[in-house]
XYZ file of C-alpha atoms in Angstrom:
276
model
C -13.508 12.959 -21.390
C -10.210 12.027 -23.016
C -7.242 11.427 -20.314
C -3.427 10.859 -20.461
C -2.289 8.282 -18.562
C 0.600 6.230 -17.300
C 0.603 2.579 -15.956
C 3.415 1.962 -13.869
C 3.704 -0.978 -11.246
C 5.921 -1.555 -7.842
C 7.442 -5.000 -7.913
C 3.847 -6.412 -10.027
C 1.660 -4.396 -7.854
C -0.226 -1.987 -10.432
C -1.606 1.754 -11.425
C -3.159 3.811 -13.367
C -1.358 6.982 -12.802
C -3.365 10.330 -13.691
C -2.203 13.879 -13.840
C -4.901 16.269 -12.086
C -2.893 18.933 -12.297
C -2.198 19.465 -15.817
C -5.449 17.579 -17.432
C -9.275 18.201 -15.563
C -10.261 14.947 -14.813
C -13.652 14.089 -12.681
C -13.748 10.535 -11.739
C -16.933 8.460 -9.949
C -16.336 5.113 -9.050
C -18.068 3.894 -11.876
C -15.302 5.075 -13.829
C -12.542 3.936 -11.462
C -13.891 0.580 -11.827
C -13.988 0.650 -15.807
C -10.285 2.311 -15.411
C -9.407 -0.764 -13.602
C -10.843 -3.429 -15.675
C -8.628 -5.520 -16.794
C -10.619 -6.593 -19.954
C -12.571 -3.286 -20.614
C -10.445 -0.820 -19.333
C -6.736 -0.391 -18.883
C -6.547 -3.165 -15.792
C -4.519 -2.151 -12.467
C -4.857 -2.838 -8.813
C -5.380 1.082 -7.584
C -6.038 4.767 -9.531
C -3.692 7.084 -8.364
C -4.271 10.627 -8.684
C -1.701 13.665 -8.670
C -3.507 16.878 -7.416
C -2.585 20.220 -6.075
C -2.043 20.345 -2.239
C -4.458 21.522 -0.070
C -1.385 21.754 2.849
C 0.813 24.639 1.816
C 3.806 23.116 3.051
C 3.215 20.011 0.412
C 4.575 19.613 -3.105
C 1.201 17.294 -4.112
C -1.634 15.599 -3.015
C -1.499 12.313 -3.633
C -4.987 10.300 -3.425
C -5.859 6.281 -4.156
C -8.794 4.950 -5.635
C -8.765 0.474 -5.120
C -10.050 -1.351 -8.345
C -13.426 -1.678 -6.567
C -13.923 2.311 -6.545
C -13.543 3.121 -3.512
C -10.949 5.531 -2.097
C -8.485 4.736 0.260
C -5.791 6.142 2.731
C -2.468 4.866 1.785
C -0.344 2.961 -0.777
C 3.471 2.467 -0.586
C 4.052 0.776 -4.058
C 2.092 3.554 -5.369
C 3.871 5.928 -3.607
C 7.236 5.142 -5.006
C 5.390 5.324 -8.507
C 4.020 8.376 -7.530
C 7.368 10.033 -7.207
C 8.956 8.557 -10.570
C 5.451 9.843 -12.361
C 5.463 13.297 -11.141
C 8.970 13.766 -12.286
C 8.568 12.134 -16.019
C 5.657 14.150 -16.439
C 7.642 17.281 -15.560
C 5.751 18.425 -12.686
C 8.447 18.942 -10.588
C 12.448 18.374 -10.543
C 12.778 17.802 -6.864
C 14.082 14.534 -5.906
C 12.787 15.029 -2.055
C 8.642 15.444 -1.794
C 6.485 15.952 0.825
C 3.044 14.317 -0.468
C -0.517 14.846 1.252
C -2.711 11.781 1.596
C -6.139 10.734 3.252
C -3.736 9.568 6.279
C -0.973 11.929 6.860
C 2.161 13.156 4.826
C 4.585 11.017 3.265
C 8.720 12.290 2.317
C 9.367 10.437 -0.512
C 12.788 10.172 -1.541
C 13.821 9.565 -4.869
C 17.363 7.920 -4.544
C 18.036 7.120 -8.661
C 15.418 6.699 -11.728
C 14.366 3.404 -10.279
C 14.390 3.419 -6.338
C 12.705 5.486 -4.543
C 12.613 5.210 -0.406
C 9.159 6.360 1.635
C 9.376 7.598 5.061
C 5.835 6.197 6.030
C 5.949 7.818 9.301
C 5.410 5.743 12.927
C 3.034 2.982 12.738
C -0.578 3.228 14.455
C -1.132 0.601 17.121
C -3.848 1.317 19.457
C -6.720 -0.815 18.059
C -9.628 1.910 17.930
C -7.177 3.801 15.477
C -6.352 1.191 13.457
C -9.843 0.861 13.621
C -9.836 -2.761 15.240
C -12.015 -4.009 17.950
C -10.147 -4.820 21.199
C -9.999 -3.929 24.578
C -6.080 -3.353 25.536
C -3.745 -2.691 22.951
C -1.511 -5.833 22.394
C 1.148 -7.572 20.518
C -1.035 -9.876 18.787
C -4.882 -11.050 19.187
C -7.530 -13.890 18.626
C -9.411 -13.819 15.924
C -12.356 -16.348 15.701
C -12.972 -17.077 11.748
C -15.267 -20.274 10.913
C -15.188 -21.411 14.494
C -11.308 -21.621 14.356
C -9.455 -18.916 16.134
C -6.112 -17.315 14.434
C -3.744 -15.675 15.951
C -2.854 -11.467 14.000
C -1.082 -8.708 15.018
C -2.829 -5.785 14.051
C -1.201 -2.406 12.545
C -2.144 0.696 10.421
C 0.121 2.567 8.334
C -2.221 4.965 7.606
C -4.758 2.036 6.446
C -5.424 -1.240 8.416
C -3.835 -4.536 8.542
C -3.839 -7.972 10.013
C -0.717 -10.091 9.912
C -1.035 -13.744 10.374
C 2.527 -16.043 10.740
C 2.660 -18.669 8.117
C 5.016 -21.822 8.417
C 5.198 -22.113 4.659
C 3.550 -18.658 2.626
C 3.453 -20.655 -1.136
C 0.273 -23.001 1.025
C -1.242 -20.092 2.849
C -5.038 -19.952 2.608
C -4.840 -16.791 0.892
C -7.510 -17.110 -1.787
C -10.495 -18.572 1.066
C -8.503 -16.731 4.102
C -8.103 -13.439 3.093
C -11.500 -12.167 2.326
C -12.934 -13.425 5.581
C -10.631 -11.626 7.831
C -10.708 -8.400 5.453
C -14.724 -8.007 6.547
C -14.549 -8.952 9.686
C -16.758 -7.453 11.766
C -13.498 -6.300 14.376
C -12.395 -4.698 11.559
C -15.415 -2.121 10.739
C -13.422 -0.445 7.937
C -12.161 -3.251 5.991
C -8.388 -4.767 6.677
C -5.735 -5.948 4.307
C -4.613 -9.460 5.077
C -0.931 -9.873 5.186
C 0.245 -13.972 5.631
C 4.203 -13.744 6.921
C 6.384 -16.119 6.767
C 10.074 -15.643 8.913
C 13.071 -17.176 7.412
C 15.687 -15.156 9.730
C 16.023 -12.077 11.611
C 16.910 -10.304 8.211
C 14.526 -11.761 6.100
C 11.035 -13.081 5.459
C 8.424 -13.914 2.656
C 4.894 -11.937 2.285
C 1.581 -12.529 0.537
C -0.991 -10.107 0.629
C -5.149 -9.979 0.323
C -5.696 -6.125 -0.343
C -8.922 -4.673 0.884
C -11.033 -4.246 -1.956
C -8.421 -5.917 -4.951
C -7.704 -9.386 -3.666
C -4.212 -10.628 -3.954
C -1.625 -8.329 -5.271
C 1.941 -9.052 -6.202
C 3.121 -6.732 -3.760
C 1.531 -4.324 -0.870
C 4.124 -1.431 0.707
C 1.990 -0.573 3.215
C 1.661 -4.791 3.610
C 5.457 -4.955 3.854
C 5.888 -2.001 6.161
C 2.980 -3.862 8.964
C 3.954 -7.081 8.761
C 7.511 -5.998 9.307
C 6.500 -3.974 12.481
C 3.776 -6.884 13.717
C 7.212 -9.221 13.198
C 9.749 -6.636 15.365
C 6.954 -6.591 17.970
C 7.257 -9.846 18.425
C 10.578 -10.152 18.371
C 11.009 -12.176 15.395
C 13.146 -9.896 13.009
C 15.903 -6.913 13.257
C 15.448 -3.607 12.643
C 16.117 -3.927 9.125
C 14.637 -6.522 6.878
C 14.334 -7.567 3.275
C 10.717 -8.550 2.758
C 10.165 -11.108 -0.309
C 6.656 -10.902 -2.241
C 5.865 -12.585 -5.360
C 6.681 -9.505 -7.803
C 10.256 -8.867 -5.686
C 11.769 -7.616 -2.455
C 11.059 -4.712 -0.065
C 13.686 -2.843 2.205
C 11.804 -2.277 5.394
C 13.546 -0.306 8.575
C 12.225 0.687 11.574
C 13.672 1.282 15.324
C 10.704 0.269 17.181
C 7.450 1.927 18.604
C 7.305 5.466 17.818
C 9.623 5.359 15.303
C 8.989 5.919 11.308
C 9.225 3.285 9.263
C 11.559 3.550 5.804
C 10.577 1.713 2.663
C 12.692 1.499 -0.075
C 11.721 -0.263 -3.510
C 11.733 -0.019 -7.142
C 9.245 1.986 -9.269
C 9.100 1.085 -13.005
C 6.579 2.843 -16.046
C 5.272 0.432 -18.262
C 3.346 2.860 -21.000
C 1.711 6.190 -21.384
C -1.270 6.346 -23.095
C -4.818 8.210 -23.792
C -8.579 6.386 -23.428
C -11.583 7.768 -23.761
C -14.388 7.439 -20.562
């Protein structure tokens, strides 16, 4: 099976982007993996897959395979990519799409050929839909890791995360950290680890340990919950520039019930062909 491909990244966080409407393509995880090998394949965080809607009332479906195989419910960076990608390849002119995922809809808005805002609708909170094992929905939780107890606030944007406050994010465990709390057993399908740090009401500093990739160089959905765990809290405004290590995020949101607006670059590295 010979497929055409793009690899495009948001702010250092990276895809392999593949056209499903114009090519056949039948990917197992096996493949995925070998995809996302960065010494055997092409190398990228997630697969991302363009595919006709199943909803009549969307322009795509979009769907999101981690480097580990498995598939997923959400991705912002890839979502901004996704909206450059299906205009350069000519499958549509529209600037505003409506885009099916595992978790929802997403209006992506492309605002010029390099910035493209997502409207990743209201955040979840209630822990058994994040999924996240608690009794009472709160601002933050314990978490007992090692015997030591850490204090998260937990959100989904259409897939799970834990946000932990940092006093200084460059000396964050996130390398020994991360993967603990992303198998927790409170967290029965997985979590992405976000470690925040605040520097004022307007703007912090983010690292992220993605379920099933490890540390990327930037995580929407990562930017989008650890800006809403912060505004629960009462740490930040309703608009704030989020700083990860491949660049900065534009995250709004109003408060509870309220979508939250992400607005980033998208950039295309290559096109290409390989052979799986």
């Amino acid at each position: 099976m010979r497929v055409k491909f793009s690899k495009m990244h948001g702010l250092g966080n990276d895809f392999v982007m593949l056209d499903g409407i114009s090519q056949r393509i039948k990917l197992s995880p096996e493949k995925i993996r070998r995809l996302a090998d960065r010494h055997l394949g092409i190398g990228c965080d997630q697969v991302l897959v363009v595919e006709s809607p199943r909803n009549p009332d969307a322009d795509f479906r979009y769907r999101i395979y981690n480097a580990d195989g498995g598939e997923v419910e959400n991705c912002g960076n890839g979502a901004r990519c996704f909206a450059k990608f299906v205009r350069e390849r000519r499958l549509t002119a529209k600037k505003q799409l409506l885009v099916e995922t595992a978790a929802g809809m997403l209006q992506l808005n492309v605002i010029d050929n390099d910035r493209v805002s997502v409207d990743m609708g209201a955040p979840i909170l209630e822990p058994e839909q994040i999924p996240f094992a608690a009794d009472i929905r709160a601002e933050t939780y314990p978490l007992e890791v090692d015997g030591e107890v850490y204090t998260i606030g937990a959100v989904s944007m259409g897939n799970p995360h834990a946000v932990l406050l940092v006093d200084d994010v460059d000396s964050a465990p996130v390398a020994t950290l991360g993967p603990k709390i992303e198998n927790h057993t409170r967290f029965p399908q997985r979590v992405n680890v976000g470690f925040l740090q605040i520097e004022s009401r307007e703007r912090a500093r983010l690292r992220v340990f993605e379920r099933g990739v490890g540390e990327t160089r930037a995580c929407g959905t990562g930017a989008c919950a650890a800006m809403v765990s912060a505004r629960l809290r009462d740490l930040v405004d309703d608009h704030v520039e989020i700083a990860l290590p491949g660049g900065t995020l534009t995250i709004h949101w109003s408060g509870p019930g309220q979508p939250v607006t992400m607005t980033g670059p998208a950039t295309t590295v290559y096109q290409g062909q390989i052979v799986l």
